[in-house]
Amino acid sequence: MERAILEGVMKLLEDGVPLAELSIERVARTAGVGKATIYRRWSGKEELFVDVLRAAEPPDPELPGTSLRDDLVVLLESLRRRGLASRSSVILHNVYAQMKHSPRIWAEYHDTVIAPRRRLTLEALRRAQENGELRPDVDLDLANDMFVGPMLVRSIMRPDGDLPEGLAEQIVDTVLEGLRPVSSTAS
Amino acid sequence: MERAILEGVMKLLEDGVPLAELSIERVARTAGVGKATIYRRWSGKEELFVDVLRAAEPPDPELPGTSLRDDLVVLLESLRRRGLASRSSVILHNVYAQMKHSPRIWAEYHDTVIAPRRRLTLEALRRAQENGELRPDVDLDLANDMFVGPMLVRSIMRPDGDLPEGLAEQIVDTVLEGLRPVSSTAS
């Protein structure tokens, strides 16, 4: 039932119905259910819409927990794939673009998708700092932004940004090592 | 004359006129000039509008050229100030938000504001790689994204992101040094 409703919304979006015209009534008609059925599961259009996005997006990754590098590569690779998905899928692309015009949907998406992912990353960084895999003097919020920033700039802010295979590994390794030349006298 | 026209547009935006309703005719009336006067200087609404943004934004920084660190701190500090300006100025904030809905204005802004700034950064990075201030094996586009990414994530993508004084220095130094703990046996 839930699946049918989510697919009904996807179908409407595929047909090019703009977000603003996507009423609960219209979704109910498309899915062949009553409005009450939808309201039993979702408190409003915003919550339903964010669930549609979650169903269409690649799922959140499981962190291997084997090392900081491994965890970060998995996290950044999932951002890279999401960037590629939103470029190749016209629906996802339009949905992201429209979402930004709706502060309520954006807030709901932030709270249920972005914030948990950020907490996952911050926990991985905190564990790594305790293990000695991460410099002890680095602010964890800054460390988070240093890893995800370069990937987000490419995937979201620069629509023609290069997202080649191996980019996640390249970013993680380069941020860990730093950009200063290695001194020839260092061991 | 040019100044009066730019200020006319600012005034209309301050009064809350949405970008979509901001016609050349209306700008001409507000500035007390003829439409032909505007068209002699700007080929269309997009070009005029981007010039308004440039007049309202902090100007592009002059790079000191004393070291890679100094150049990057100046570049990132100007991004930080732009982030703060767009938060404190209701006009700038609305203008950025509306600009993203207009692909033509966004493209014009990208070509005349963002792309030259990016070229400036890439040139500074290239000089530093030749001088030995930057690892020789690092891709310059990636290096650019590693420095500007964390600042852009905070200033643009996370509207409540912290932009404290000293953030530019902190990002530049941390990206240069890397996040791995310094080995105790290194010199």
Short mmCIF file of C-alpha atoms in Angstrom, two decimals:
data_model
loop_
_atom_site.label_atom_id
_atom_site.label_comp_id
_atom_site.label_asym_id
_atom_site.label_seq_id
_atom_site.Cartn_x
_atom_site.Cartn_y
_atom_site.Cartn_z
CA MET A 1 0.00 0.00 0.00
CA GLU A 2 2.74 2.38 1.04
CA ARG A 3 4.74 1.35 -2.03
CA ALA A 4 1.74 2.03 -4.30
CA ILE A 5 1.38 5.52 -2.89
CA LEU A 6 5.10 6.31 -3.27
CA GLU A 7 4.98 4.97 -6.83
CA GLY A 8 1.91 7.09 -7.51
CA VAL A 9 3.87 10.21 -6.57
CA MET A 10 6.82 9.10 -8.71
CA LYS A 11 4.49 8.59 -11.65
CA LEU A 12 3.03 12.07 -11.28
CA LEU A 13 6.55 13.54 -11.12
CA GLU A 14 7.57 11.51 -14.16
CA ASP A 15 4.57 12.94 -15.98
CA GLY A 16 6.00 16.37 -15.21
CA VAL A 17 3.48 17.50 -12.58
CA PRO A 18 5.17 20.31 -10.61
CA LEU A 19 5.56 19.89 -6.87
CA ALA A 20 3.25 22.82 -6.17
CA GLU A 21 0.38 21.04 -7.94
CA LEU A 22 0.98 17.72 -6.28
CA SER A 23 -1.86 17.57 -3.76
CA ILE A 24 -2.67 14.69 -1.42
CA GLU A 25 -5.96 14.41 -3.28
CA ARG A 26 -4.24 13.93 -6.61
CA VAL A 27 -1.80 11.40 -5.15
CA ALA A 28 -4.72 9.44 -3.66
CA ARG A 29 -6.51 9.40 -7.02
CA THR A 30 -3.39 8.20 -8.85
CA ALA A 31 -2.63 5.48 -6.29
CA GLY A 32 -6.28 4.38 -6.16
CA VAL A 33 -6.63 4.90 -2.41
CA GLY A 34 -8.59 7.27 -0.20
CA LYS A 35 -7.08 10.45 1.20
CA ALA A 36 -7.56 9.07 4.73
CA THR A 37 -5.25 6.16 3.92
CA ILE A 38 -2.49 8.57 3.05
CA TYR A 39 -3.06 10.71 6.13
CA ARG A 40 -2.87 7.61 8.36
CA ARG A 41 0.73 7.15 7.28
CA TRP A 42 1.94 10.70 6.56
CA SER A 43 0.99 13.88 8.38
CA GLY A 44 1.28 15.98 5.24
CA LYS A 45 2.63 16.50 1.76
CA GLU A 46 6.13 17.36 3.04
CA GLU A 47 6.61 14.06 4.90
CA LEU A 48 5.23 12.03 2.00
CA PHE A 49 7.42 13.83 -0.45
CA VAL A 50 10.61 13.26 1.53
CA ASP A 51 9.79 9.54 1.71
CA VAL A 52 9.47 9.50 -2.07
CA LEU A 53 12.95 11.00 -2.32
CA ARG A 54 14.36 8.44 0.11
CA ALA A 55 12.83 5.62 -1.92
CA ALA A 56 14.37 7.01 -5.13
CA GLU A 57 17.81 7.76 -3.66
CA PRO A 58 20.53 5.19 -3.08
CA PRO A 59 20.13 3.99 0.54
CA ASP A 60 22.44 5.21 3.29
CA PRO A 61 25.68 3.24 3.36
CA GLU A 62 26.73 0.80 6.07
CA LEU A 63 30.12 1.86 7.43
CA PRO A 64 32.63 -0.98 7.46
CA GLY A 65 34.26 0.34 10.65
CA THR A 66 37.62 -1.17 9.67
CA SER A 67 39.44 2.18 9.53
CA LEU A 68 38.73 5.89 9.25
CA ARG A 69 39.82 5.77 5.63
CA ASP A 70 37.47 2.88 4.82
CA ASP A 71 34.51 4.59 6.53
CA LEU A 72 35.10 7.90 4.78
CA VAL A 73 35.57 6.30 1.36
CA VAL A 74 32.18 4.58 1.75
CA LEU A 75 30.51 7.83 2.85
CA LEU A 76 32.00 9.92 0.05
CA GLU A 77 31.34 7.22 -2.54
CA SER A 78 27.65 7.33 -1.59
CA LEU A 79 27.66 11.12 -2.10
CA ARG A 80 29.33 10.63 -5.48
CA ARG A 81 26.73 8.07 -6.55
CA ARG A 82 23.92 10.33 -5.41
CA GLY A 83 25.44 13.13 -7.48
CA LEU A 84 25.59 10.86 -10.54
CA ALA A 85 22.04 9.59 -9.92
CA SER A 86 20.60 13.08 -9.77
CA ARG A 87 22.32 13.92 -13.07
CA SER A 88 21.14 10.84 -14.93
CA SER A 89 17.60 10.80 -13.51
CA VAL A 90 15.47 13.63 -14.81
CA ILE A 91 12.97 13.03 -12.00
CA LEU A 92 15.50 13.18 -9.19
CA HIS A 93 17.08 16.25 -10.76
CA ASN A 94 13.76 18.10 -10.98
CA VAL A 95 12.76 16.98 -7.53
CA TYR A 96 15.94 18.33 -5.92
CA ALA A 97 15.57 21.60 -7.82
CA GLN A 98 11.93 22.00 -6.79
CA MET A 99 12.61 20.99 -3.21
CA LYS A 100 14.88 23.99 -2.72
CA HIS A 101 11.94 26.29 -3.50
CA SER A 102 9.92 24.75 -0.70
CA PRO A 103 11.44 25.65 2.68
CA ARG A 104 9.19 23.15 4.52
CA ILE A 105 10.16 20.20 2.32
CA TRP A 106 13.80 21.23 2.44
CA ALA A 107 13.68 21.38 6.26
CA GLU A 108 12.05 17.94 6.41
CA TYR A 109 14.67 16.52 4.01
CA HIS A 110 17.43 18.10 6.06
CA ASP A 111 16.14 16.63 9.33
CA THR A 112 15.44 13.12 8.08
CA VAL A 113 18.17 12.59 5.46
CA ILE A 114 21.05 15.05 5.76
CA ALA A 115 21.29 15.41 9.55
CA PRO A 116 21.48 11.64 10.31
CA ARG A 117 24.14 11.20 7.61
CA ARG A 118 26.14 14.03 9.14
CA ARG A 119 25.86 12.45 12.60
CA LEU A 120 27.14 9.16 11.14
CA THR A 121 30.19 10.95 9.74
CA LEU A 122 30.85 12.86 12.96
CA GLU A 123 30.71 9.60 14.95
CA ALA A 124 33.20 7.95 12.60
CA LEU A 125 35.49 10.98 13.01
CA ARG A 126 35.15 10.96 16.80
CA ARG A 127 36.06 7.24 16.98
CA ALA A 128 39.05 7.90 14.74
CA GLN A 129 40.25 10.74 16.94
CA GLU A 130 40.06 8.44 19.97
CA ASN A 131 41.95 5.71 18.05
CA GLY A 132 44.69 8.09 16.99
CA GLU A 133 43.78 7.90 13.28
CA LEU A 134 42.89 11.60 13.20
CA ARG A 135 44.87 14.54 14.56
CA PRO A 136 43.73 15.21 18.12
CA ASP A 137 43.69 19.00 17.70
CA VAL A 138 41.24 19.14 14.78
CA ASP A 139 37.68 20.35 15.25
CA LEU A 140 35.37 17.51 14.15
CA ASP A 141 32.89 19.80 12.37
CA LEU A 142 35.74 21.26 10.37
CA ALA A 143 37.08 17.78 9.58
CA ASN A 144 33.60 16.77 8.37
CA ASP A 145 33.42 19.78 6.05
CA MET A 146 36.93 19.10 4.75
CA PHE A 147 35.94 15.61 3.62
CA VAL A 148 32.42 16.21 2.32
CA GLY A 149 32.97 19.78 1.03
CA PRO A 150 35.02 18.91 -2.06
CA MET A 151 32.56 16.17 -3.08
CA LEU A 152 29.49 18.36 -2.52
CA VAL A 153 31.02 21.26 -4.44
CA ARG A 154 31.48 18.98 -7.43
CA SER A 155 28.22 17.07 -7.25
CA ILE A 156 25.82 19.85 -6.26
CA MET A 157 27.26 23.30 -6.80
CA ARG A 158 29.01 22.68 -10.11
CA PRO A 159 26.57 20.77 -12.31
CA ASP A 160 29.33 20.00 -14.83
CA GLY A 161 31.84 18.96 -12.15
CA ASP A 162 33.81 15.82 -12.83
CA LEU A 163 32.74 12.81 -10.70
CA PRO A 164 35.10 10.06 -11.89
CA GLU A 165 35.41 6.64 -10.30
CA GLY A 166 38.05 6.75 -7.56
CA LEU A 167 37.25 10.35 -6.61
CA ALA A 168 36.14 9.35 -3.08
CA GLU A 169 39.48 7.59 -2.43
CA GLN A 170 41.40 10.50 -3.94
CA ILE A 171 39.68 13.09 -1.72
CA VAL A 172 39.99 11.03 1.46
CA ASP A 173 43.68 10.26 0.92
CA THR A 174 44.58 13.80 -0.06
CA VAL A 175 42.74 15.39 2.88
CA LEU A 176 44.40 12.92 5.27
CA GLU A 177 47.89 13.54 3.84
CA GLY A 178 47.61 17.29 3.32
CA LEU A 179 48.78 19.40 0.41
CA ARG A 180 52.18 20.51 1.63
CA PRO A 181 55.09 18.82 -0.06
CA VAL A 182 56.48 16.00 2.08
CA SER A 183 59.70 17.28 3.60
CA SER A 184 62.66 15.24 2.39
CA THR A 185 64.03 15.03 5.91
CA ALA A 186 60.83 13.57 7.41
CA SER A 187 60.95 9.85 8.10
CA MET B 1 24.11 57.33 -14.97
CA GLU B 2 25.15 53.70 -14.67
CA ARG B 3 25.19 54.07 -10.88
CA ALA B 4 21.64 55.53 -10.90
CA ILE B 5 20.39 52.56 -12.90
CA LEU B 6 22.05 50.01 -10.60
CA GLU B 7 20.65 51.84 -7.58
CA GLY B 8 17.21 51.85 -9.19
CA VAL B 9 17.32 48.06 -9.42
CA MET B 10 18.51 47.82 -5.81
CA LYS B 11 15.65 50.02 -4.72
CA LEU B 12 13.09 47.84 -6.50
CA LEU B 13 14.59 44.74 -4.88
CA GLU B 14 14.56 46.43 -1.47
CA ASP B 15 10.89 47.17 -2.02
CA GLY B 16 10.40 43.44 -2.48
CA VAL B 17 9.76 43.35 -6.23
CA PRO B 18 10.46 39.78 -7.37
CA LEU B 19 13.08 39.22 -10.02
CA ALA B 20 10.49 37.90 -12.48
CA GLU B 21 8.63 41.22 -12.39
CA LEU B 22 11.72 43.32 -12.71
CA SER B 23 11.47 44.49 -16.32
CA ILE B 24 13.83 46.86 -18.12
CA GLU B 25 10.87 49.19 -18.49
CA ARG B 26 10.28 49.30 -14.75
CA VAL B 27 13.98 49.82 -14.03
CA ALA B 28 14.05 52.71 -16.52
CA ARG B 29 11.05 54.34 -14.89
CA THR B 30 12.56 54.00 -11.39
CA ALA B 31 15.94 55.36 -12.46
CA GLY B 32 14.33 58.17 -14.46
CA VAL B 33 16.01 57.24 -17.74
CA GLY B 34 14.81 55.93 -21.09
CA LYS B 35 14.87 52.22 -21.93
CA ALA B 36 17.31 52.98 -24.77
CA THR B 37 19.83 54.31 -22.24
CA ILE B 38 19.78 50.98 -20.42
CA TYR B 39 20.05 48.96 -23.62
CA ARG B 40 23.09 51.00 -24.71
CA ARG B 41 24.97 49.65 -21.68
CA TRP B 42 23.40 46.22 -21.08
CA SER B 43 22.18 43.76 -23.68
CA GLY B 44 19.45 42.44 -21.40
CA LYS B 45 18.01 41.96 -17.96
CA GLU B 46 20.46 39.16 -17.11
CA GLU B 47 23.57 41.28 -17.72
CA LEU B 48 22.12 44.24 -15.82
CA PHE B 49 21.15 42.04 -12.95
CA VAL B 50 24.57 40.45 -12.57
CA ASP B 51 26.13 43.92 -12.51
CA VAL B 52 23.78 44.82 -9.65
CA LEU B 53 25.02 41.80 -7.74
CA ARG B 54 28.65 42.72 -8.41
CA ALA B 55 28.03 46.24 -7.13
CA ALA B 56 26.42 44.88 -3.94
CA GLU B 57 29.00 42.15 -3.28
CA PRO B 58 32.40 42.73 -1.69
CA PRO B 59 34.85 43.26 -4.58
CA ASP B 60 37.22 40.52 -5.70
CA PRO B 61 40.32 40.41 -3.52
CA GLU B 62 43.84 41.34 -4.61
CA LEU B 63 46.16 38.42 -3.96
CA PRO B 64 49.27 39.42 -1.98
CA GLY B 65 51.41 36.86 -3.86
CA THR B 66 53.73 36.49 -0.86
CA SER B 67 52.99 32.80 -0.32
CA LEU B 68 50.42 30.18 -1.21
CA ARG B 69 49.07 30.38 2.32
CA ASP B 70 48.67 34.16 2.16
CA ASP B 71 46.91 34.01 -1.22
CA LEU B 72 44.52 31.29 -0.11
CA VAL B 73 43.69 32.99 3.18
CA VAL B 74 42.73 36.14 1.25
CA LEU B 75 40.59 34.15 -1.20
CA LEU B 76 38.81 32.16 1.51
CA GLU B 77 38.34 35.22 3.69
CA SER B 78 36.53 36.91 0.80
CA LEU B 79 34.23 33.89 0.49
CA ARG B 80 33.58 34.01 4.24
CA ARG B 81 32.72 37.72 4.08
CA ARG B 82 30.42 37.14 1.12
CA GLY B 83 28.66 34.42 3.14
CA LEU B 84 28.23 36.79 6.07
CA ALA B 85 27.06 39.61 3.78
CA SER B 86 24.39 37.46 2.19
CA ARG B 87 23.12 36.49 5.64
CA SER B 88 22.95 40.00 7.02
CA SER B 89 21.59 41.63 3.86
CA VAL B 90 18.01 40.65 3.14
CA ILE B 91 18.39 41.95 -0.41
CA LEU B 92 21.51 39.95 -1.23
CA HIS B 93 19.95 36.88 0.35
CA ASN B 94 16.78 37.14 -1.73
CA VAL B 95 18.73 37.93 -4.83
CA TYR B 96 20.93 34.83 -4.53
CA ALA B 97 17.86 32.69 -3.83
CA GLN B 98 15.97 34.08 -6.83
CA MET B 99 18.98 33.90 -9.10
CA LYS B 100 19.10 30.12 -8.74
CA HIS B 101 15.59 29.92 -10.23
CA SER B 102 16.75 31.73 -13.34
CA PRO B 103 19.16 29.55 -15.33
CA ARG B 104 20.12 32.47 -17.62
CA ILE B 105 21.05 34.82 -14.78
CA TRP B 106 22.85 32.01 -12.97
CA ALA B 107 24.87 31.24 -16.12
CA GLU B 108 25.76 34.92 -16.54
CA TYR B 109 26.77 35.16 -12.86
CA HIS B 110 28.84 32.00 -13.20
CA ASP B 111 30.67 33.29 -16.28
CA THR B 112 31.39 36.81 -15.02
CA VAL B 113 31.89 36.28 -11.28
CA ILE B 114 32.55 32.66 -10.32
CA ALA B 115 34.67 31.51 -13.27
CA PRO B 116 37.22 34.40 -13.06
CA ARG B 117 37.60 33.86 -9.29
CA ARG B 118 38.19 30.16 -9.89
CA ARG B 119 40.83 30.97 -12.53
CA LEU B 120 42.54 33.29 -10.01
CA THR B 121 42.69 30.45 -7.47
CA LEU B 122 43.94 27.91 -10.00
CA GLU B 123 46.71 30.30 -11.07
CA ALA B 124 47.81 30.77 -7.45
CA LEU B 125 47.85 26.98 -7.02
CA ARG B 126 49.82 26.48 -10.23
CA ARG B 127 52.47 29.02 -9.15
CA ALA B 128 52.71 27.31 -5.76
CA GLN B 129 53.20 23.92 -7.37
CA GLU B 130 56.05 25.34 -9.47
CA ASN B 131 57.58 26.95 -6.33
CA GLY B 132 57.38 23.72 -4.36
CA GLU B 133 54.79 25.07 -1.90
CA LEU B 134 52.23 22.51 -3.04
CA ARG B 135 52.67 18.77 -3.52
CA PRO B 136 53.66 18.16 -7.14
CA ASP B 137 51.38 15.14 -7.55
CA VAL B 138 48.10 16.86 -6.66
CA ASP B 139 45.53 17.66 -9.31
CA LEU B 140 44.95 21.44 -9.22
CA ASP B 141 41.18 21.20 -9.68
CA LEU B 142 41.01 18.87 -6.70
CA ALA B 143 43.25 21.18 -4.66
CA ASN B 144 40.92 24.09 -5.50
CA ASP B 145 37.87 22.13 -4.32
CA MET B 146 39.68 21.07 -1.14
CA PHE B 147 40.26 24.70 -0.15
CA VAL B 148 37.01 26.31 -1.26
CA GLY B 149 34.70 23.31 -0.59
CA PRO B 150 34.67 23.53 3.22
CA MET B 151 34.02 27.30 3.14
CA LEU B 152 31.25 27.01 0.52
CA VAL B 153 29.55 24.17 2.37
CA ARG B 154 29.34 26.37 5.45
CA SER B 155 28.43 29.63 3.78
CA ILE B 156 26.03 28.44 1.10
CA MET B 157 24.75 24.93 1.73
CA ARG B 158 24.29 25.15 5.48
CA PRO B 159 22.53 28.45 6.20
CA ASP B 160 23.21 28.08 9.94
CA GLY B 161 26.86 27.09 9.42
CA ASP B 162 29.37 28.77 11.68
CA LEU B 163 31.54 31.42 9.94
CA PRO B 164 33.78 32.65 12.76
CA GLU B 165 36.71 34.99 12.31
CA GLY B 166 39.86 32.99 11.66
CA LEU B 167 38.00 30.26 9.73
CA ALA B 168 39.86 31.02 6.48
CA GLU B 169 43.26 30.57 8.20
CA GLN B 170 42.04 27.43 9.96
CA ILE B 171 40.86 25.80 6.72
CA VAL B 172 43.98 26.73 4.74
CA ASP B 173 46.38 25.51 7.45
CA THR B 174 44.48 22.28 8.08
CA VAL B 175 44.18 21.41 4.38
CA LEU B 176 47.89 22.11 3.90
CA GLU B 177 48.93 20.02 6.92
CA GLY B 178 46.45 17.16 6.47
CA LEU B 179 44.38 15.34 9.07
CA ARG B 180 46.62 12.40 9.84
CA PRO B 181 48.36 12.60 13.19
CA VAL B 182 51.94 13.78 12.82
CA SER B 183 54.18 10.77 13.23
CA SER B 184 56.41 11.15 16.28
CA THR B 185 59.42 9.93 14.30
CA ALA B 186 59.08 12.55 11.56
CA SER B 187 61.49 15.44 11.76
#
